Amino acid sequence: MSTTEALAYSDDPQLVRAAVEVVIPVFNEETDLEPNVRLLRRYLDTRFPLATVVTIADNASTDGTWVIAERLSQSLPGVRAVHLDEKGRGRAIKHVWRESDALVVAYMDVDLSTGLDALLPLVAPLLSGHAEMAIGTRLAPGARVERGHKRAFISRSYNLLLHASLGSSFSDAQCGFKAVRTDVAKSVLPLVEDNAWFFDTEMLMIADHSGLRIHEVAVDWTDDPDSRVKIIRTAVDDLRGVLRLMRAGIRRRRRVAFSRYRPGPVSALSGQMADGVVR
């Protein structure tokens, strides 16, 4: 895989180390990228108590997305950009997560469909040692969701299928809002074959059947009317992925070894943000 990385941590070597690295995978998102990354970075700088880095992971965009990503990485402290020559949301997330030295890695969609106040509840159980993985869910009590009936029906049907066919214990495989303890991610990712939209489901199924604790956060969610997701094609690819896992016997074979996390003092985890720079 040919990969080009923009130097986006600025000149501050401290910016390389963060409690949380948030990945935003993008493909042809030149319209939404800059305003939403600036909104996210502003939120993290002013309202989020942990040191963070935002990584834009461009997977083979053909419009002006990469030019914008480079500009943001060079002008906005706490933002970096990575370009991959091959498409695939899962591929982009995998690449950044494997290279991360943050304590926790997360990802969210560029449209910021999930309310950002859910980010701290998402990562806190990972840093405290109460879970190894965390997901946003639109299907649990307390979630507030604005989306079309068609998408809602497909999502509920898909998750019911996962329960019936693979014995999943989580409620929402496809919500674009997830976090993993970094050491756990590096153990799970080599077992995840899919590099596209089924990536989430496969990662969760491996985690689930390995005994990892998956924390769920009910989220506020507003569908993006300009979403790049092709519903029918994605549904077909997901069904193929489910069949592949069933044939592979994921319950018996696809397990990952991991260790329970014992957190150090809270102060060691709570890097403070000032003017967008990790201290």
XYZ file of C-alpha atoms in Angstrom:
279
model
C 0.000 0.000 0.000
C 1.417 3.338 -0.987
C 0.824 5.899 1.751
C 1.641 9.581 2.028
C 1.453 11.290 5.384
C 1.300 15.025 5.936
C 3.292 16.302 8.889
C 0.457 17.714 10.885
C 1.451 17.646 14.502
C 3.089 21.058 13.986
C 6.595 21.455 15.452
C 5.550 20.509 18.967
C 6.840 16.976 19.737
C 4.333 16.738 22.612
C 1.529 16.683 20.083
C 2.425 13.133 19.110
C 1.215 11.759 22.462
C -2.468 12.023 23.306
C -5.005 10.252 25.470
C -7.385 9.947 22.501
C -6.789 9.939 18.754
C -9.974 10.616 16.780
C -9.920 9.420 13.181
C -12.190 10.917 10.536
C -12.208 8.673 7.441
C -13.103 10.617 4.308
C -13.723 9.996 0.624
C -14.662 12.960 -1.588
C -15.808 15.178 1.285
C -14.488 18.546 0.113
C -17.696 20.354 1.122
C -18.054 19.144 4.717
C -14.455 18.497 5.684
C -13.135 21.914 6.691
C -16.127 23.320 8.609
C -16.706 20.056 10.480
C -13.072 19.468 11.400
C -12.854 23.026 12.681
C -16.055 22.486 14.672
C -14.716 19.244 16.145
C -11.329 20.740 16.996
C -12.985 23.740 18.648
C -15.172 21.422 20.727
C -12.186 19.338 21.819
C -10.166 22.428 22.712
C -12.872 24.069 24.793
C -15.092 21.327 26.208
C -13.200 18.031 26.224
C -10.925 17.388 29.224
C -8.437 14.985 27.607
C -5.512 15.533 25.269
C -6.538 14.666 21.712
C -5.312 14.496 18.146
C -7.687 14.528 15.182
C -6.501 12.551 12.173
C -8.127 12.998 8.773
C -7.740 9.701 6.904
C -8.343 10.293 3.205
C -8.904 7.057 1.306
C -8.249 7.841 -2.357
C -10.437 10.925 -2.794
C -10.641 12.252 -6.339
C -11.884 15.773 -5.537
C -10.252 18.491 -3.430
C -10.505 16.599 -0.132
C -6.795 15.862 0.225
C -5.774 19.454 -0.536
C -8.134 20.665 2.185
C -6.911 17.983 4.605
C -3.295 19.041 4.070
C -4.189 22.685 4.601
C -5.992 21.896 7.851
C -3.103 19.793 9.095
C -0.659 22.624 8.472
C -2.783 25.436 9.882
C -4.801 23.887 12.696
C -2.937 22.648 15.797
C -4.048 19.241 16.932
C -4.949 18.043 13.422
C -2.993 15.780 11.109
C -3.770 14.171 7.761
C -2.989 10.817 6.185
C -3.604 9.899 2.537
C -4.101 6.340 1.281
C -4.013 5.494 -2.410
C -6.655 2.778 -2.013
C -10.319 3.216 -1.168
C -11.957 1.749 1.904
C -13.214 3.300 5.118
C -12.064 0.283 7.104
C -8.650 0.406 5.447
C -8.222 4.060 6.444
C -9.234 3.459 10.055
C -6.996 0.398 10.343
C -3.991 2.289 9.018
C -4.242 5.095 11.559
C -5.177 2.905 14.508
C -2.230 0.576 13.905
C 0.198 3.507 13.964
C -1.331 5.367 16.916
C 0.448 5.840 20.223
C -2.596 7.308 21.984
C -4.138 5.397 24.875
C -7.470 5.177 23.054
C -8.311 5.333 19.354
C -11.719 6.370 18.087
C -13.428 7.268 14.859
C -16.429 9.296 13.837
C -18.041 10.225 10.535
C -17.110 13.546 8.959
C -20.734 14.695 8.931
C -20.691 14.699 12.759
C -24.080 12.989 12.823
C -23.424 11.967 16.432
C -23.688 14.634 19.116
C -20.158 15.393 20.345
C -21.167 15.349 24.009
C -21.212 11.549 23.680
C -17.440 11.398 23.108
C -16.390 11.562 26.757
C -18.885 8.850 27.848
C -17.557 6.787 24.934
C -13.879 6.875 25.917
C -14.101 7.174 29.716
C -14.797 3.450 30.375
C -11.772 2.541 28.262
C -9.449 4.821 30.198
C -10.863 3.705 33.561
C -10.420 0.015 32.748
C -14.138 -0.828 32.710
C -14.273 -1.786 29.015
C -12.003 -2.580 26.078
C -14.247 -1.246 23.312
C -17.087 1.292 23.164
C -19.743 2.026 20.573
C -22.413 4.611 20.013
C -25.883 3.155 19.608
C -29.009 4.598 18.050
C -31.081 1.606 19.104
C -30.880 1.777 22.901
C -33.175 3.578 25.349
C -32.146 7.201 25.691
C -30.965 7.619 22.108
C -32.487 10.541 20.208
C -32.481 9.846 16.497
C -33.572 11.814 13.445
C -33.447 9.570 10.387
C -35.657 8.262 7.622
C -37.884 5.240 8.172
C -36.100 3.271 5.439
C -32.670 3.627 7.025
C -34.053 2.910 10.492
C -35.774 -0.271 9.279
C -32.646 -1.528 7.511
C -30.494 -0.824 10.564
C -32.807 -2.632 12.981
C -33.195 -5.571 10.605
C -29.448 -5.879 10.151
C -28.746 -5.923 13.866
C -31.482 -8.509 14.433
C -29.803 -10.628 11.757
C -26.490 -10.394 13.600
C -28.158 -11.544 16.825
C -29.818 -14.488 15.112
C -26.956 -15.653 12.889
C -23.794 -14.794 14.824
C -25.019 -14.399 18.393
C -23.991 -10.760 18.757
C -24.616 -9.111 22.117
C -24.287 -5.445 21.058
C -27.198 -3.383 19.762
C -25.855 -1.250 16.887
C -23.022 -2.464 14.666
C -23.120 0.335 12.117
C -23.167 3.569 14.101
C -20.160 5.601 12.928
C -18.967 6.385 16.433
C -16.609 3.894 18.092
C -13.565 3.752 20.342
C -11.105 1.028 21.319
C -8.237 0.770 23.756
C -5.243 1.102 21.460
C -3.406 -2.011 22.600
C -6.603 -4.015 22.094
C -7.145 -2.497 18.636
C -3.674 -3.605 17.582
C -4.533 -7.175 18.615
C -7.943 -7.225 16.945
C -7.157 -5.492 13.647
C -4.971 -8.265 12.142
C -8.007 -10.562 12.352
C -10.343 -8.133 10.563
C -10.383 -8.938 6.844
C -12.848 -6.338 5.574
C -11.515 -2.936 4.506
C -14.806 -1.255 3.679
C -18.160 -0.789 5.446
C -18.336 -4.271 7.014
C -15.177 -3.464 8.973
C -17.203 -2.339 12.021
C -19.288 -5.476 12.218
C -16.353 -7.839 11.803
C -14.307 -6.032 14.452
C -17.211 -6.080 16.891
C -17.950 -9.771 16.307
C -14.315 -10.716 16.954
C -14.300 -8.576 20.104
C -17.625 -9.985 21.254
C -16.614 -13.627 20.886
C -13.219 -12.943 22.463
C -14.867 -11.811 25.668
C -13.968 -8.147 25.355
C -16.263 -5.823 27.250
C -18.140 -3.576 24.815
C -19.590 -0.458 26.392
C -22.595 1.143 24.672
C -23.485 4.837 24.707
C -26.943 5.970 23.606
C -26.332 8.874 21.242
C -28.116 11.829 19.719
C -28.006 11.172 15.984
C -29.083 13.194 12.949
C -28.777 11.572 9.537
C -26.784 13.443 6.913
C -29.043 13.936 3.856
C -25.915 14.145 1.680
C -24.444 10.873 2.980
C -22.054 9.060 0.601
C -23.320 5.680 1.821
C -25.031 3.671 -0.923
C -27.682 1.859 1.104
C -28.437 -1.083 -1.185
C -24.829 -1.787 -2.127
C -23.715 -1.517 1.499
C -26.520 -3.846 2.632
C -25.495 -6.451 0.060
C -21.834 -6.211 1.074
C -22.825 -6.541 4.732
C -24.846 -9.679 4.023
C -21.870 -11.170 2.196
C -19.722 -10.354 5.204
C -22.151 -12.048 7.575
C -22.156 -15.187 5.416
C -18.347 -15.165 5.363
C -18.192 -15.012 9.163
C -20.757 -17.780 9.463
C -18.739 -20.009 7.120
C -15.516 -19.185 8.982
C -17.078 -20.232 12.272
C -16.198 -16.996 14.046
C -17.485 -18.277 17.385
C -14.874 -21.030 17.388
C -11.872 -19.591 15.569
C -11.701 -15.802 15.425
C -10.608 -14.875 18.934
C -8.044 -12.416 20.167
C -5.919 -12.601 23.311
C -5.937 -9.466 25.446
C -5.179 -8.295 28.960
C -7.353 -6.292 31.302
C -6.244 -2.695 31.669
C -5.221 -1.327 35.054
C -5.268 2.463 34.866
C -2.688 4.627 36.531
C -3.468 7.853 38.391
C -6.212 9.890 36.766
C -3.850 12.824 36.399
C -1.712 10.766 34.048
C -4.614 10.400 31.662
C -5.912 13.941 31.637
C -3.690 16.017 29.377
C -5.102 19.508 29.061
C -5.748 21.388 25.853
C -4.839 25.018 25.350
C -5.060 26.776 22.016
C -5.306 23.411 20.296
C -1.919 22.117 21.539
C -1.572 18.925 23.556
C 0.407 19.453 26.734
